PDB file of C-alpha atoms in Angstrom:
ATOM      1  CA  MET A 284       2.037  11.165  34.792  1.00 63.00           C
ATOM      2  CA  LYS A 285       2.576  14.687  33.430  1.00 88.00           C
ATOM      3  CA  HIS A 286       5.294  13.476  31.072  1.00 90.00           C
ATOM      4  CA  LYS A 287       3.024  10.782  29.655  1.00 92.00           C
ATOM      5  CA  GLU A 288       0.292  13.379  29.140  1.00 93.00           C
ATOM      6  CA  ALA A 289       2.747  15.599  27.252  1.00 94.00           C
ATOM      7  CA  ILE A 290       3.640  12.656  25.008  1.00 95.00           C
ATOM      8  CA  VAL A 291      -0.069  11.977  24.386  1.00 95.00           C
ATOM      9  CA  ARG A 292      -0.622  15.640  23.438  1.00 95.00           C
ATOM     10  CA  ARG A 293       2.408  15.554  21.084  1.00 96.00           C
ATOM     11  CA  ILE A 294       1.182  12.394  19.329  1.00 97.00           C
ATOM     12  CA  GLU A 295      -2.277  13.928  18.922  1.00 97.00           C
ATOM     13  CA  SER A 296      -0.778  17.150  17.557  1.00 97.00           C
ATOM     14  CA  TYR A 297       1.358  15.214  15.056  1.00 97.00           C
ATOM     15  CA  LEU A 298      -1.625  13.200  13.814  1.00 97.00           C
ATOM     16  CA  LYS A 299      -3.731  16.340  13.371  1.00 97.00           C
ATOM     17  CA  GLU A 300      -0.882  18.229  11.630  1.00 97.00           C
ATOM     18  CA  ASN A 301      -0.638  15.406   9.092  1.00 95.00           C
ATOM     19  CA  ASP A 302      -4.397  15.109   8.546  1.00 96.00           C
ATOM     20  CA  TRP A 303      -4.587  11.528   9.804  1.00 96.00           C
ATOM     21  CA  THR A 304      -8.086  10.305  10.608  1.00 97.00           C
ATOM     22  CA  PHE A 305      -7.747   8.680  14.014  1.00 98.00           C
ATOM     23  CA  GLU A 306      -9.559   7.661  17.160  1.00 97.00           C
ATOM     24  CA  TYR A 307      -8.372   8.081  20.720  1.00 97.00           C
ATOM     25  CA  ASP A 308      -9.286   5.593  23.443  1.00 95.00           C
ATOM     26  CA  ASP A 309      -8.808   7.483  26.687  1.00 88.00           C
ATOM     27  CA  VAL A 310      -9.473   4.374  28.789  1.00 87.00           C
ATOM     28  CA  HIS A 311      -6.450   2.561  27.304  1.00 87.00           C
ATOM     29  CA  GLY A 312      -4.584   5.698  26.249  1.00 86.00           C
ATOM     30  CA  VAL A 313      -4.104   4.698  22.619  1.00 96.00           C
ATOM     31  CA  PHE A 314      -4.510   6.393  19.262  1.00 98.00           C
ATOM     32  CA  SER A 315      -5.554   4.207  16.333  1.00 98.00           C
ATOM     33  CA  LEU A 316      -5.743   4.811  12.609  1.00 98.00           C
ATOM     34  CA  GLU A 317      -5.752   2.811   9.403  1.00 97.00           C
ATOM     35  CA  ALA A 318      -2.983   3.010   6.812  1.00 97.00           C
ATOM     36  CA  ASP A 319      -2.809   1.626   3.286  1.00 97.00           C
ATOM     37  CA  LEU A 320      -0.198  -1.001   2.471  1.00 97.00           C
ATOM     38  CA  GLU A 321       1.482  -1.873  -0.815  1.00 96.00           C
ATOM     39  CA  CYS A 322       1.256  -5.642  -0.403  1.00 96.00           C
ATOM     40  CA  LYS A 323      -1.383  -8.361  -0.339  1.00 95.00           C
ATOM     41  CA  PHE A 324      -2.697  -7.222   3.062  1.00 97.00           C
ATOM     42  CA  GLU A 325      -3.692  -3.773   1.686  1.00 96.00           C
ATOM     43  CA  VAL A 326      -4.508  -2.113   5.058  1.00 97.00           C
ATOM     44  CA  ALA A 327      -3.023  -2.125   8.564  1.00 98.00           C
ATOM     45  CA  LEU A 328      -4.090  -0.669  11.877  1.00 98.00           C
ATOM     46  CA  VAL A 329      -1.527   1.713  13.407  1.00 98.00           C
ATOM     47  CA  VAL A 330      -1.724   2.132  17.173  1.00 98.00           C
ATOM     48  CA  TYR A 331       0.260   4.653  19.233  1.00 97.00           C
ATOM     49  CA  GLN A 332       0.567   4.054  22.961  1.00 97.00           C
ATOM     50  CA  ALA A 333       2.284   6.572  25.229  1.00 95.00           C
ATOM     51  CA  THR A 334       4.280   5.350  28.215  1.00 93.00           C
ATOM     52  CA  GLU A 335       5.926   7.268  31.055  1.00 91.00           C
ATOM     53  CA  ARG A 336       9.257   7.313  29.170  1.00 93.00           C
ATOM     54  CA  GLY A 337       8.307   7.239  25.493  1.00 95.00           C
ATOM     55  CA  PHE A 338       5.870   5.650  23.112  1.00 97.00           C
ATOM     56  CA  LEU A 339       5.157   2.413  21.308  1.00 97.00           C
ATOM     57  CA  CYS A 340       3.831   2.158  17.782  1.00 98.00           C
ATOM     58  CA  TYR A 341       2.156  -1.068  16.704  1.00 98.00           C
ATOM     59  CA  THR A 342       1.400  -1.691  13.044  1.00 98.00           C
ATOM     60  CA  THR A 343      -1.139  -4.507  13.150  1.00 98.00           C
ATOM     61  CA  LEU A 344      -2.445  -6.698  10.367  1.00 98.00           C
ATOM     62  CA  LEU A 345      -6.219  -6.903  10.097  1.00 97.00           C
ATOM     63  CA  GLU A 346      -6.019 -10.613   9.222  1.00 97.00           C
ATOM     64  CA  ASP A 347      -5.017 -13.096  11.926  1.00 98.00           C
ATOM     65  CA  ALA A 348      -3.059 -16.292  11.301  1.00 97.00           C
ATOM     66  CA  LYS A 349      -5.188 -19.401  11.536  1.00 96.00           C
ATOM     67  CA  HIS A 350      -4.325 -21.813  14.332  1.00 95.00           C
ATOM     68  CA  GLU A 351      -2.942 -24.450  11.963  1.00 93.00           C
ATOM     69  CA  THR A 352      -0.549 -21.972  10.297  1.00 94.00           C
ATOM     70  CA  ILE A 353       0.858 -20.429  13.502  1.00 95.00           C
ATOM     71  CA  PRO A 354       4.024 -22.598  13.646  1.00 94.00           C
ATOM     72  CA  MET A 355       4.984 -21.650  10.066  1.00 93.00           C
ATOM     73  CA  VAL A 356       4.036 -18.006  10.606  1.00 96.00           C
ATOM     74  CA  ALA A 357       6.136 -17.957  13.785  1.00 96.00           C
ATOM     75  CA  GLU A 358       9.151 -19.346  11.939  1.00 93.00           C
ATOM     76  CA  TYR A 359       8.732 -16.822   9.129  1.00 92.00           C
ATOM     77  CA  LEU A 360       8.475 -13.886  11.537  1.00 97.00           C
ATOM     78  CA  HIS A 361      11.372 -15.142  13.640  1.00 96.00           C
ATOM     79  CA  ARG A 362      13.566 -15.380  10.556  1.00 92.00           C
ATOM     80  CA  ALA A 363      12.385 -11.938   9.394  1.00 95.00           C
ATOM     81  CA  ASN A 364      13.189 -10.415  12.813  1.00 97.00           C
ATOM     82  CA  TYR A 365      16.813 -11.536  12.684  1.00 95.00           C
ATOM     83  CA  GLY A 366      18.980  -8.501  12.060  1.00 92.00           C
ATOM     84  CA  LEU A 367      16.225  -5.877  11.977  1.00 95.00           C
ATOM     85  CA  PRO A 368      17.787  -2.619  13.172  1.00 94.00           C
ATOM     86  CA  ASN A 369      14.664  -1.107  14.751  1.00 94.00           C
ATOM     87  CA  GLY A 370      11.458  -2.842  15.766  1.00 97.00           C
ATOM     88  CA  ASN A 371      10.265  -6.404  15.580  1.00 98.00           C
ATOM     89  CA  PHE A 372       7.388  -8.579  14.490  1.00 98.00           C
ATOM     90  CA  GLU A 373       5.159 -10.054  17.191  1.00 98.00           C
ATOM     91  CA  LEU A 374       2.750 -12.971  17.000  1.00 98.00           C
ATOM     92  CA  ASP A 375       0.047 -13.746  19.531  1.00 98.00           C
ATOM     93  CA  TYR A 376       0.058 -17.549  19.689  1.00 96.00           C
ATOM     94  CA  ASP A 377      -3.435 -17.672  21.226  1.00 96.00           C
ATOM     95  CA  HIS A 378      -5.254 -15.445  18.732  1.00 96.00           C
ATOM     96  CA  GLY A 379      -2.956 -15.342  15.706  1.00 97.00           C
ATOM     97  CA  SER A 380      -2.709 -11.549  15.639  1.00 98.00           C
ATOM     98  CA  ILE A 381       0.437 -10.150  14.031  1.00 98.00           C
ATOM     99  CA  ASP A 382       1.998  -6.741  14.435  1.00 97.00           C
ATOM    100  CA  PHE A 383       5.235  -4.880  14.019  1.00 98.00           C
ATOM    101  CA  LYS A 384       6.284  -2.963  17.148  1.00 98.00           C
ATOM    102  CA  THR A 385       8.630  -0.022  17.514  1.00 98.00           C
ATOM    103  CA  TYR A 386       9.543   1.850  20.688  1.00 97.00           C
ATOM    104  CA  PHE A 387      10.987   5.332  21.005  1.00 96.00           C
ATOM    105  CA  ASP A 388      12.466   6.671  24.236  1.00 96.00           C
ATOM    106  CA  CYS A 389      11.463  10.251  25.021  1.00 93.00           C
ATOM    107  CA  GLU A 390      12.563  10.451  28.630  1.00 87.00           C
ATOM    108  CA  LYS A 391      14.069  13.899  28.161  1.00 87.00           C
ATOM    109  CA  GLY A 392      11.172  15.462  26.247  1.00 91.00           C
ATOM    110  CA  VAL A 393       8.318  14.769  23.886  1.00 95.00           C
ATOM    111  CA  PRO A 394       8.557  12.799  20.627  1.00 96.00           C
ATOM    112  CA  THR A 395      10.139  14.625  17.737  1.00 95.00           C
ATOM    113  CA  LYS A 396       8.461  14.842  14.368  1.00 95.00           C
ATOM    114  CA  LYS A 397      11.109  12.468  13.000  1.00 96.00           C
ATOM    115  CA  GLN A 398      10.449   9.882  15.729  1.00 96.00           C
ATOM    116  CA  LEU A 399       6.714   9.989  15.029  1.00 96.00           C
ATOM    117  CA  GLU A 400       7.265   9.761  11.261  1.00 96.00           C
ATOM    118  CA  ASP A 401       9.764   6.920  11.667  1.00 96.00           C
ATOM    119  CA  SER A 402       7.462   4.953  13.948  1.00 95.00           C
ATOM    120  CA  VAL A 403       4.834   4.735  11.204  1.00 95.00           C
ATOM    121  CA  THR A 404       7.265   4.383   8.303  1.00 97.00           C
ATOM    122  CA  ILE A 405       9.304   1.600   9.915  1.00 98.00           C
ATOM    123  CA  GLY A 406       6.253  -0.516  10.743  1.00 97.00           C
ATOM    124  CA  LEU A 407       4.545  -0.055   7.398  1.00 98.00           C
ATOM    125  CA  SER A 408       7.796  -0.647   5.495  1.00 97.00           C
ATOM    126  CA  ALA A 409       8.531  -3.866   7.395  1.00 97.00           C
ATOM    127  CA  ILE A 410       5.075  -5.228   6.702  1.00 97.00           C
ATOM    128  CA  GLU A 411       5.234  -4.229   3.053  1.00 97.00           C
ATOM    129  CA  TYR A 412       8.695  -5.786   2.702  1.00 96.00           C
ATOM    130  CA  TYR A 413       7.768  -9.121   4.293  1.00 95.00           C
ATOM    131  CA  GLY A 414       4.005  -8.958   3.732  1.00 96.00           C
ATOM    132  CA  ASN A 415       3.544 -10.919   0.520  1.00 94.00           C
ATOM    133  CA  GLY A 416       5.648 -13.803   1.850  1.00 92.00           C
ATOM    134  CA  LEU A 417       3.779 -13.699   5.151  1.00 95.00           C
ATOM    135  CA  HIS A 418       0.493 -13.796   3.257  1.00 95.00           C
ATOM    136  CA  GLU A 419       1.647 -16.906   1.398  1.00 91.00           C
ATOM    137  CA  ILE A 420       2.641 -18.603   4.670  1.00 92.00           C
ATOM    138  CA  MET A 421      -0.675 -17.702   6.298  1.00 94.00           C
ATOM    139  CA  HIS A 422      -2.507 -19.305   3.400  1.00 90.00           C
ATOM    140  CA  GLY A 423      -0.330 -22.429   3.355  1.00 81.00           C
ATOM    141  CA  GLU A 424       1.262 -21.647   0.017  1.00 73.00           C
ATOM    142  CA  SER A 425       4.984 -21.850   0.801  1.00 71.00           C
ATOM    143  CA  ILE A 426       7.809 -22.599   3.259  1.00 75.00           C
ATOM    144  CA  ALA A 427       9.106 -19.930   5.691  1.00 73.00           C
ATOM    145  CA  LYS A 428      12.855 -20.394   5.194  1.00 74.00           C
ATOM    146  CA  LYS A 429      12.543 -20.268   1.411  1.00 78.00           C
ATOM    147  CA  LEU A 430      10.329 -17.170   1.451  1.00 73.00           C
ATOM    148  CA  VAL A 431      12.498 -15.122   3.796  1.00 79.00           C
ATOM    149  CA  ALA A 432      15.544 -15.945   1.681  1.00 81.00           C
ATOM    150  CA  GLU A 433      13.674 -14.825  -1.453  1.00 82.00           C
ATOM    151  CA  VAL A 434      12.482 -11.580   0.146  1.00 79.00           C
ATOM    152  CA  GLU A 435      15.930 -10.669   1.457  1.00 85.00           C
ATOM    153  CA  GLN A 436      17.788 -11.224  -1.845  1.00 80.00           C
TER     154      GLN A 436
END
């Protein structure tokens, strides 16, 4: 438990050092903050969660996929996930929530500044890169295979 507490303190220190406005939920052990996006979604929720061996960073969209679009959204995200070097998109089939998750192992210490920076940058960059196509899919405006191919050209 002491290692997890050290990770929590390091995440908090990093957020304060970088003047992030954040909240900490001590019941669930998560930090949350909002970050601006350069795509049609405009804003995402970033959530840090410490574990005994490292930390997770979820970059979550504030708009959920509607039930009728979930199969197309799932295909789009699955195609987008293929070949990603770090992190992955997740879709909650029951609620339609979408996030990008990264995990960093810190078993031998606390997170480095680079790990904490990368955790935010990777998630935000992935959503910005695939975000406009995802937005189109969520609003029934296009086909997943075609959009992923266009984005990745």
